[in-house]
């Protein structure tokens, strides 16, 4: 079978983890599979690079830069020496060249006092440039022929939108030509998280975008399965870090999973399902540290499932904008508002319209409040709206399950559960037939998730 195995940052975080990754690939290969591997940066490395890049723009003292580069070197070379002792010399040289390149570009950012979306993307893609050579060398050490390659060289061509690029369909034949044809003989280790634009500029696919890389590669090589290897047993009824009673869900439809990840289930990147859906490739989510657990399968139609609600997720750090007093007699005010927000780069997560059509409420992330404010000031100055207010510190709770559509009383049950927990709902939005989302105050977010989780017995095995 032809498959993609994508390993997240937690799965390549140190030498012990990488040794587990090698075992999994080796075993799968011995079963006769042809495998393309996609890796993320070692856990926390991308965050550290972002912090350094954002700090150095305005920094007068560059002393931290040396420590930062040395720490990255230590962490990667320590792992390398353990997992690939025979390849230390070659791979160290490779890693040193990459670290030097990273140092130079950070110095340039400091001199220019400018971190553009393009340079930021180039810089933050370095985590994967450091992890992939180590995983590939570890495979060679275990006797598996392997090479490492960037997402761009592997054929991922994007629309060029920095920080959140989308792969173009032209990527697929390129991936087949560059990766697909080599699969029997070698295991490619592809750097996740980035591809490049038509001009050859590095474009990242959004935070946690290596899942998306895995799915793009899967679609490109005509994989029969895409396996997302992570640090939990599968997709769970809610984030286990928030509600420890969360349970693994056996199977989900693509649509259910997309809604879950869009509304905060970090385990899969929201866009990772699109290429898999397009080519109808099942996506498995499994635990690198507990590989015998069957995990979750995400497919076109999920297996017969008696549960009405399957999962609850939470988006923190959100803000609600309430806009009222639309100018009467002027058509298209809502359209103008959305166009201005989109031009300001503001992503609207949820929309709810008042029945009078004279007011709307929108949910955005907290970090986009200032951009949204600038856009709305202009709309107000043009007399299109009377006023708008921001309610900061709100959370979005999202309830997912294909069974909700055909089950009368679902909304009553959800809101009854919230009522019993004395949680006030500020806004409701039915996004799709498999999802209902609502907004509560920050301090009620986790309690709301727990209330619904309990109301639907998601912490118990299905009867
Ligand atoms: N519904 C969910 N099911 C499983 N994990 C979830 C869910 N929601 C949030 N998570 C979190 O997602 C984490 C895995 O994603 P991530 O940290 O990005 O892993 P990786 O490094 O493998 O990419 C889990 O450790 C878990 O805490
Ligand atoms: N390293 C990138 C891409 C990624 O997918 O990471 P992870 O698989 O660890 O979520 C990030 O941190 O955003």
XYZ file of C-alpha atoms and ligand atoms in Angstrom:
503
model
C 0.000 0.000 0.000
C 1.142 3.569 -0.703
C 0.856 5.877 2.275
C 1.895 9.134 3.908
C 3.066 9.153 7.509
C 3.081 12.667 8.978
C 4.835 13.142 12.299
C 4.050 16.240 14.377
C 6.464 18.262 16.481
C 5.741 16.188 19.583
C 6.657 13.019 17.644
C 10.106 14.318 16.625
C 10.799 16.301 19.813
C 13.946 14.432 20.864
C 16.075 11.353 20.153
C 13.730 8.937 21.984
C 10.759 10.163 19.990
C 12.655 9.980 16.699
C 13.671 6.384 17.528
C 9.939 5.545 17.855
C 9.252 7.238 14.533
C 11.959 5.138 12.862
C 10.470 1.932 14.349
C 7.036 2.798 12.993
C 8.347 3.544 9.505
C 10.505 0.401 9.511
C 7.606 -1.807 10.567
C 5.295 -0.313 7.969
C 7.929 -0.796 5.266
C 8.416 -4.419 6.309
C 4.671 -4.886 5.824
C 5.285 -3.963 2.178
C 4.137 -0.347 2.209
C 5.606 2.462 0.131
C 5.918 5.447 2.422
C 6.371 9.198 2.077
C 7.198 10.814 5.418
C 6.308 14.412 6.321
C 7.779 15.950 9.461
C 7.162 19.054 11.552
C 9.771 21.016 13.422
C 10.798 19.643 16.813
C 8.177 20.659 19.340
C 8.287 24.389 20.325
C 11.005 25.207 17.756
C 8.667 27.156 15.443
C 7.362 29.155 18.429
C 10.953 29.950 19.461
C 11.883 31.075 15.954
C 8.810 33.314 15.774
C 9.612 34.899 19.148
C 13.209 35.547 18.081
C 12.220 36.991 14.699
C 9.577 39.263 16.207
C 11.940 40.391 18.965
C 14.918 41.128 16.782
C 13.081 43.627 14.557
C 13.233 46.278 17.230
C 16.144 44.973 19.264
C 19.236 47.101 19.772
C 21.167 44.314 21.461
C 21.712 41.204 19.338
C 23.436 39.136 22.068
C 20.385 36.887 22.358
C 20.765 35.816 18.770
C 23.940 33.819 19.450
C 22.364 32.049 22.401
C 19.268 31.330 20.351
C 21.245 29.804 17.461
C 23.484 27.833 19.854
C 20.473 26.408 21.671
C 18.912 25.299 18.412
C 22.208 23.710 17.378
C 22.585 21.882 20.711
C 19.089 20.497 20.656
C 19.303 19.204 17.086
C 22.850 17.869 17.242
C 22.175 16.098 20.544
C 19.344 14.183 18.906
C 21.391 13.539 15.765
C 24.317 12.000 17.678
C 21.975 9.497 19.308
C 19.768 8.512 16.380
C 22.317 8.573 13.541
C 25.869 8.202 14.893
C 27.248 7.160 11.483
C 25.933 10.298 9.797
C 26.956 12.925 12.351
C 29.629 14.571 10.231
C 27.566 15.017 7.063
C 24.363 16.071 8.733
C 26.091 18.420 11.204
C 27.623 20.274 8.261
C 24.188 20.506 6.700
C 22.558 21.784 9.881
C 25.339 24.319 10.467
C 24.867 25.764 6.992
C 21.135 26.134 7.653
C 21.696 27.729 11.053
C 24.143 30.192 9.525
C 21.567 31.099 6.910
C 18.975 31.615 9.643
C 21.379 33.781 11.650
C 22.157 35.939 8.611
C 18.555 36.561 7.735
C 17.755 37.455 11.367
C 20.636 39.945 11.329
C 19.208 41.401 8.126
C 15.784 41.726 9.785
C 17.469 43.582 12.619
C 19.315 45.963 10.279
C 16.249 46.621 8.183
C 13.966 46.893 11.223
C 11.443 45.114 9.067
C 9.861 41.665 9.146
C 7.671 41.379 6.071
C 5.202 38.500 5.626
C 7.564 37.100 2.996
C 10.706 37.190 5.131
C 8.750 35.936 8.138
C 7.612 32.878 6.173
C 11.151 32.139 5.025
C 12.411 32.402 8.602
C 9.729 30.372 10.342
C 10.087 27.488 7.889
C 13.548 26.755 9.331
C 12.296 24.456 12.104
C 11.430 21.795 9.532
C 14.722 22.427 7.671
C 16.482 21.343 10.860
C 14.341 18.355 11.851
C 13.967 16.626 8.460
C 17.703 15.897 7.898
C 17.869 14.237 11.325
C 14.860 11.991 10.750
C 16.163 11.055 7.314
C 19.634 10.235 8.722
C 18.014 8.152 11.481
C 16.238 6.112 8.791
C 19.512 5.552 6.919
C 21.099 4.501 10.205
C 18.347 1.871 10.504
C 19.194 0.605 7.004
C 16.353 2.374 5.183
C 17.414 4.355 2.103
C 16.151 7.893 2.594
C 16.596 11.495 1.484
C 15.194 14.738 2.867
C 13.577 17.440 0.769
C 11.750 20.750 1.220
C 8.029 21.049 0.542
C 8.865 23.357 -2.341
C 11.295 20.916 -3.977
C 8.819 18.101 -3.375
C 6.424 20.017 -5.659
C 4.100 21.958 -3.318
C 3.157 25.039 -5.313
C 0.960 27.578 -3.515
C -1.147 30.646 -4.213
C 1.585 32.766 -2.598
C -0.456 33.955 0.398
C 2.166 34.301 3.107
C 1.305 32.867 6.499
C -1.649 30.848 5.231
C -0.997 29.631 1.697
C -3.196 27.189 -0.205
C -1.732 24.499 -2.448
C -2.597 24.753 -6.133
C -3.835 21.634 -7.959
C -0.743 21.865 -10.217
C 1.162 20.605 -7.191
C -0.126 17.056 -7.581
C 1.547 16.030 -10.865
C 4.754 17.747 -9.694
C 4.699 15.756 -6.437
C 4.099 12.534 -8.337
C 7.045 13.270 -10.626
C 9.439 14.338 -7.869
C 8.424 12.026 -5.009
C 5.933 9.444 -6.210
C 8.204 7.745 -8.683
C 10.969 7.220 -6.102
C 8.842 5.691 -3.412
C 9.604 1.997 -3.773
C 13.349 2.474 -3.491
C 13.619 5.244 -0.912
C 11.709 6.938 1.885
C 11.545 10.693 1.290
C 11.399 12.818 4.433
C 9.589 15.980 3.402
C 9.808 19.194 5.430
C 6.228 20.013 6.416
C 4.607 23.421 6.915
C 5.770 25.170 3.726
C 5.687 25.148 -0.040
C 6.541 27.944 -2.428
C 4.823 30.434 -4.688
C 5.215 30.536 -8.454
C 8.076 33.008 -7.927
C 9.851 30.494 -5.703
C 9.253 32.383 -2.413
C 8.720 30.172 0.633
C 5.082 30.266 1.741
C 3.932 28.659 4.981
C 0.574 26.928 5.142
C -0.609 28.362 8.481
C 0.356 27.338 12.001
C 0.304 23.568 12.429
C 0.277 23.351 8.631
C 2.375 20.187 8.377
C -0.854 18.179 8.531
C -1.894 20.039 5.409
C 1.518 19.259 3.844
C 0.901 15.578 4.638
C -2.473 15.652 2.914
C -1.133 17.526 -0.144
C 1.658 14.978 -0.528
C -0.896 12.172 -0.042
C -3.074 13.561 -2.825
C 0.007 14.043 -5.025
C 1.299 10.466 -4.707
C -2.199 8.923 -4.851
C -1.813 7.539 -1.351
C -4.293 4.993 -0.087
C -3.948 6.291 3.476
C -2.665 9.390 5.238
C -1.636 8.803 8.841
C -1.247 11.796 11.166
C 0.976 10.597 14.006
C 0.643 12.706 17.145
C 0.766 12.507 20.950
C -2.833 11.454 21.688
C -4.655 8.211 20.834
C -6.813 9.834 18.168
C -9.332 12.598 17.700
C -11.137 12.970 21.000
C -14.556 14.183 22.090
C -12.851 17.370 23.260
C -9.332 18.596 24.046
C -8.056 16.132 26.690
C -5.894 18.868 28.183
C -9.089 20.754 28.999
C -11.407 17.855 29.932
C -9.405 14.788 31.010
C -12.502 12.548 30.622
C -12.417 13.089 26.828
C -12.567 9.841 24.802
C -11.251 8.777 21.443
C -13.786 8.897 18.582
C -13.501 5.824 16.301
C -14.610 7.466 13.119
C -15.634 10.859 11.776
C -16.744 12.164 8.410
C -14.532 14.684 6.620
C -17.172 17.334 7.247
C -17.378 16.625 10.976
C -13.596 16.714 11.312
C -13.336 19.936 9.326
C -15.854 21.634 11.591
C -14.029 20.363 14.679
C -10.649 21.588 13.558
C -11.961 24.906 12.249
C -13.471 25.490 15.685
C -10.345 24.734 17.674
C -9.551 20.991 17.758
C -5.826 21.424 17.326
C -5.190 17.788 16.512
C -5.657 18.342 12.738
C -5.129 21.505 10.718
C -8.494 22.730 9.341
C -7.356 22.637 5.739
C -5.609 19.271 5.951
C -8.786 17.452 5.044
C -9.356 19.217 1.721
C -6.819 17.339 -0.448
C -7.796 14.057 1.227
C -11.473 14.759 0.587
C -10.806 15.683 -3.014
C -9.161 12.333 -3.655
C -11.215 10.406 -1.093
C -8.187 9.238 0.906
C -8.902 8.081 4.476
C -7.008 10.030 7.137
C -5.996 8.193 10.299
C -4.993 9.969 13.505
C -2.785 7.772 15.677
C -0.479 7.986 18.677
C 3.266 7.660 18.021
C 3.697 6.663 21.662
C 0.861 4.102 21.699
C 0.789 2.797 18.124
C -1.301 -0.320 18.798
C -4.316 1.845 19.621
C -6.528 1.895 16.476
C -6.908 5.692 16.631
C -9.505 7.609 14.611
C -10.312 7.272 10.948
C -11.682 10.236 9.028
C -13.566 9.201 5.913
C -16.293 10.366 3.535
C -19.181 8.895 5.508
C -18.437 8.005 9.092
C -19.397 4.509 10.295
C -22.893 4.050 11.637
C -22.822 5.952 14.867
C -25.629 6.293 17.348
C -24.284 9.468 18.884
C -26.101 12.674 18.004
C -23.292 14.888 19.255
C -19.778 13.582 18.764
C -17.477 16.343 19.943
C -17.246 19.781 21.520
C -14.434 22.225 20.877
C -13.457 25.630 22.182
C -11.767 28.679 20.693
C -10.346 30.979 23.324
C -9.035 34.541 22.832
C -11.944 35.682 20.716
C -13.778 38.968 20.441
C -17.375 39.773 19.513
C -18.208 42.828 17.409
C -21.827 43.997 17.602
C -22.708 46.358 14.776
C -26.009 48.228 14.776
C -27.930 51.008 13.092
C -27.459 50.075 9.437
C -28.193 53.054 7.182
C -31.753 52.656 5.933
C -32.411 52.664 2.232
C -28.823 51.763 1.391
C -28.553 48.223 0.090
C -25.396 46.167 0.564
C -24.209 47.595 3.919
C -23.381 44.115 5.234
C -21.459 43.451 2.013
C -19.430 46.644 2.523
C -18.613 45.637 6.092
C -17.361 42.184 5.090
C -15.367 43.567 2.171
C -13.619 46.129 4.401
C -12.840 43.517 7.033
C -11.488 41.117 4.421
C -9.327 43.879 2.921
C -7.944 44.534 6.411
C -7.030 40.819 6.634
C -9.618 40.122 9.339
C -10.963 36.587 9.395
C -14.591 36.422 10.542
C -15.175 33.127 12.366
C -18.900 33.424 13.064
C -21.753 35.650 11.941
C -25.189 36.168 13.424
C -27.766 38.544 12.024
C -30.548 40.170 14.056
C -34.051 39.538 12.744
C -34.549 43.226 11.903
C -31.513 42.979 9.580
C -30.377 46.228 11.211
C -27.645 44.655 13.271
C -25.125 41.860 13.077
C -22.650 40.249 15.451
C -19.322 38.879 14.311
C -16.628 36.867 16.025
C -12.956 37.429 15.305
C -9.723 36.537 17.097
C -8.555 38.971 19.773
C -5.373 39.768 17.874
C -7.370 41.134 14.926
C -9.379 43.643 17.005
C -7.230 46.603 16.089
C -7.317 45.825 12.343
C -11.107 45.360 12.534
C -11.497 48.620 14.417
C -9.624 50.534 11.704
C -11.858 49.042 9.014
C -15.073 49.779 10.931
C -14.145 53.377 11.745
C -14.174 54.079 8.022
C -17.523 52.327 7.534
C -18.962 54.446 10.359
C -17.470 57.656 8.969
C -19.201 56.935 5.681
C -22.498 56.865 7.592
C -23.236 53.227 6.779
C -23.640 52.181 10.411
C -24.521 54.028 13.598
C -22.333 52.213 16.084
C -20.292 49.150 16.875
C -18.887 47.716 20.093
C -16.299 45.091 20.887
C -16.840 42.539 23.669
C -13.407 41.182 24.372
C -12.718 37.992 26.325
C -15.279 35.717 24.760
C -14.966 32.030 23.836
C -16.553 30.153 20.956
C -17.964 26.728 21.826
C -18.694 24.458 18.924
C -20.778 21.284 19.004
C -20.252 18.776 16.180
C -22.129 15.675 15.061
C -23.793 14.652 11.794
C -26.685 13.174 13.824
C -27.790 16.630 15.021
C -29.352 17.489 11.662
C -32.115 14.894 11.805
C -32.740 14.932 15.556
C -35.485 17.183 16.881
C -34.745 18.843 20.206
C -30.964 18.945 19.810
C -30.751 22.683 20.367
C -33.124 22.441 23.314
C -30.888 19.805 24.912
C -27.691 21.793 24.356
C -29.120 25.018 25.761
C -30.965 23.256 28.566
C -27.583 21.812 29.661
C -26.059 25.274 29.555
C -29.001 26.731 31.463
C -28.583 24.190 34.258
C -24.910 25.212 34.474
C -26.087 28.872 34.617
C -24.129 29.839 31.538
C -25.305 32.837 29.568
C -25.116 32.471 25.774
C -24.192 35.723 24.008
C -24.636 34.622 20.400
C -25.643 31.507 18.458
C -24.745 30.449 14.945
C -25.631 27.285 13.058
C -22.663 27.000 10.751
C -23.584 23.825 8.884
C -25.837 20.847 9.319
C -23.183 19.091 11.408
C -22.317 22.035 13.649
C -23.824 24.508 16.116
C -21.602 27.173 17.636
C -22.252 29.693 20.342
C -20.416 32.378 22.215
C -19.957 32.693 25.972
C -17.843 34.803 28.306
C -14.228 33.681 28.647
C -14.758 32.509 32.235
C -17.621 30.223 31.135
C -15.826 28.587 28.170
C -14.478 25.432 29.761
C -17.594 25.015 31.936
C -19.756 25.194 28.811
C -17.699 22.488 27.085
C -17.956 20.325 30.191
C -21.712 20.858 30.465
C -22.330 19.654 26.895
C -19.786 16.835 27.197
C -21.730 15.583 30.234
C -25.182 16.255 28.788
C -24.369 13.946 25.861
C -22.426 11.399 27.967
C -19.370 11.845 25.777
C -17.204 10.719 28.674
C -18.892 7.284 28.587
C -18.578 4.431 26.143
C -21.356 4.316 23.569
C -24.270 2.140 24.778
N -10.485 17.042 19.980
C -9.190 16.791 20.173
N -8.719 15.527 20.047
C -7.411 15.246 20.233
N -6.488 16.179 20.567
C -6.905 17.440 20.688
C -8.255 17.813 20.505
N -8.359 19.147 20.693
C -7.139 19.598 20.986
N -6.247 18.579 20.991
C -4.816 18.710 21.295
O -4.077 18.555 20.097
C -2.799 18.056 20.484
C -2.121 17.480 19.250
O -1.859 18.527 18.329
P -0.389 19.136 18.221
O 0.087 19.592 19.574
O -0.401 20.132 17.116
O 0.419 17.839 17.868
P 1.565 17.548 16.841
O 2.810 18.055 17.473
O 1.544 16.063 16.718
O 1.224 18.247 15.545
C -3.094 17.041 21.557
O -2.014 16.863 22.434
C -4.324 17.627 22.249
O -4.003 18.246 23.457
N 6.075 23.608 12.945
C 4.901 24.257 12.441
C 4.049 23.315 11.629
C 3.375 22.175 12.309
O 2.532 21.547 11.736
O 3.696 21.836 13.557
P 2.926 20.672 14.440
O 2.728 19.452 13.561
O 3.848 20.419 15.601
O 1.588 21.238 14.893
C 4.128 24.934 13.570
O 4.536 24.839 14.726
O 3.156 25.606 13.291
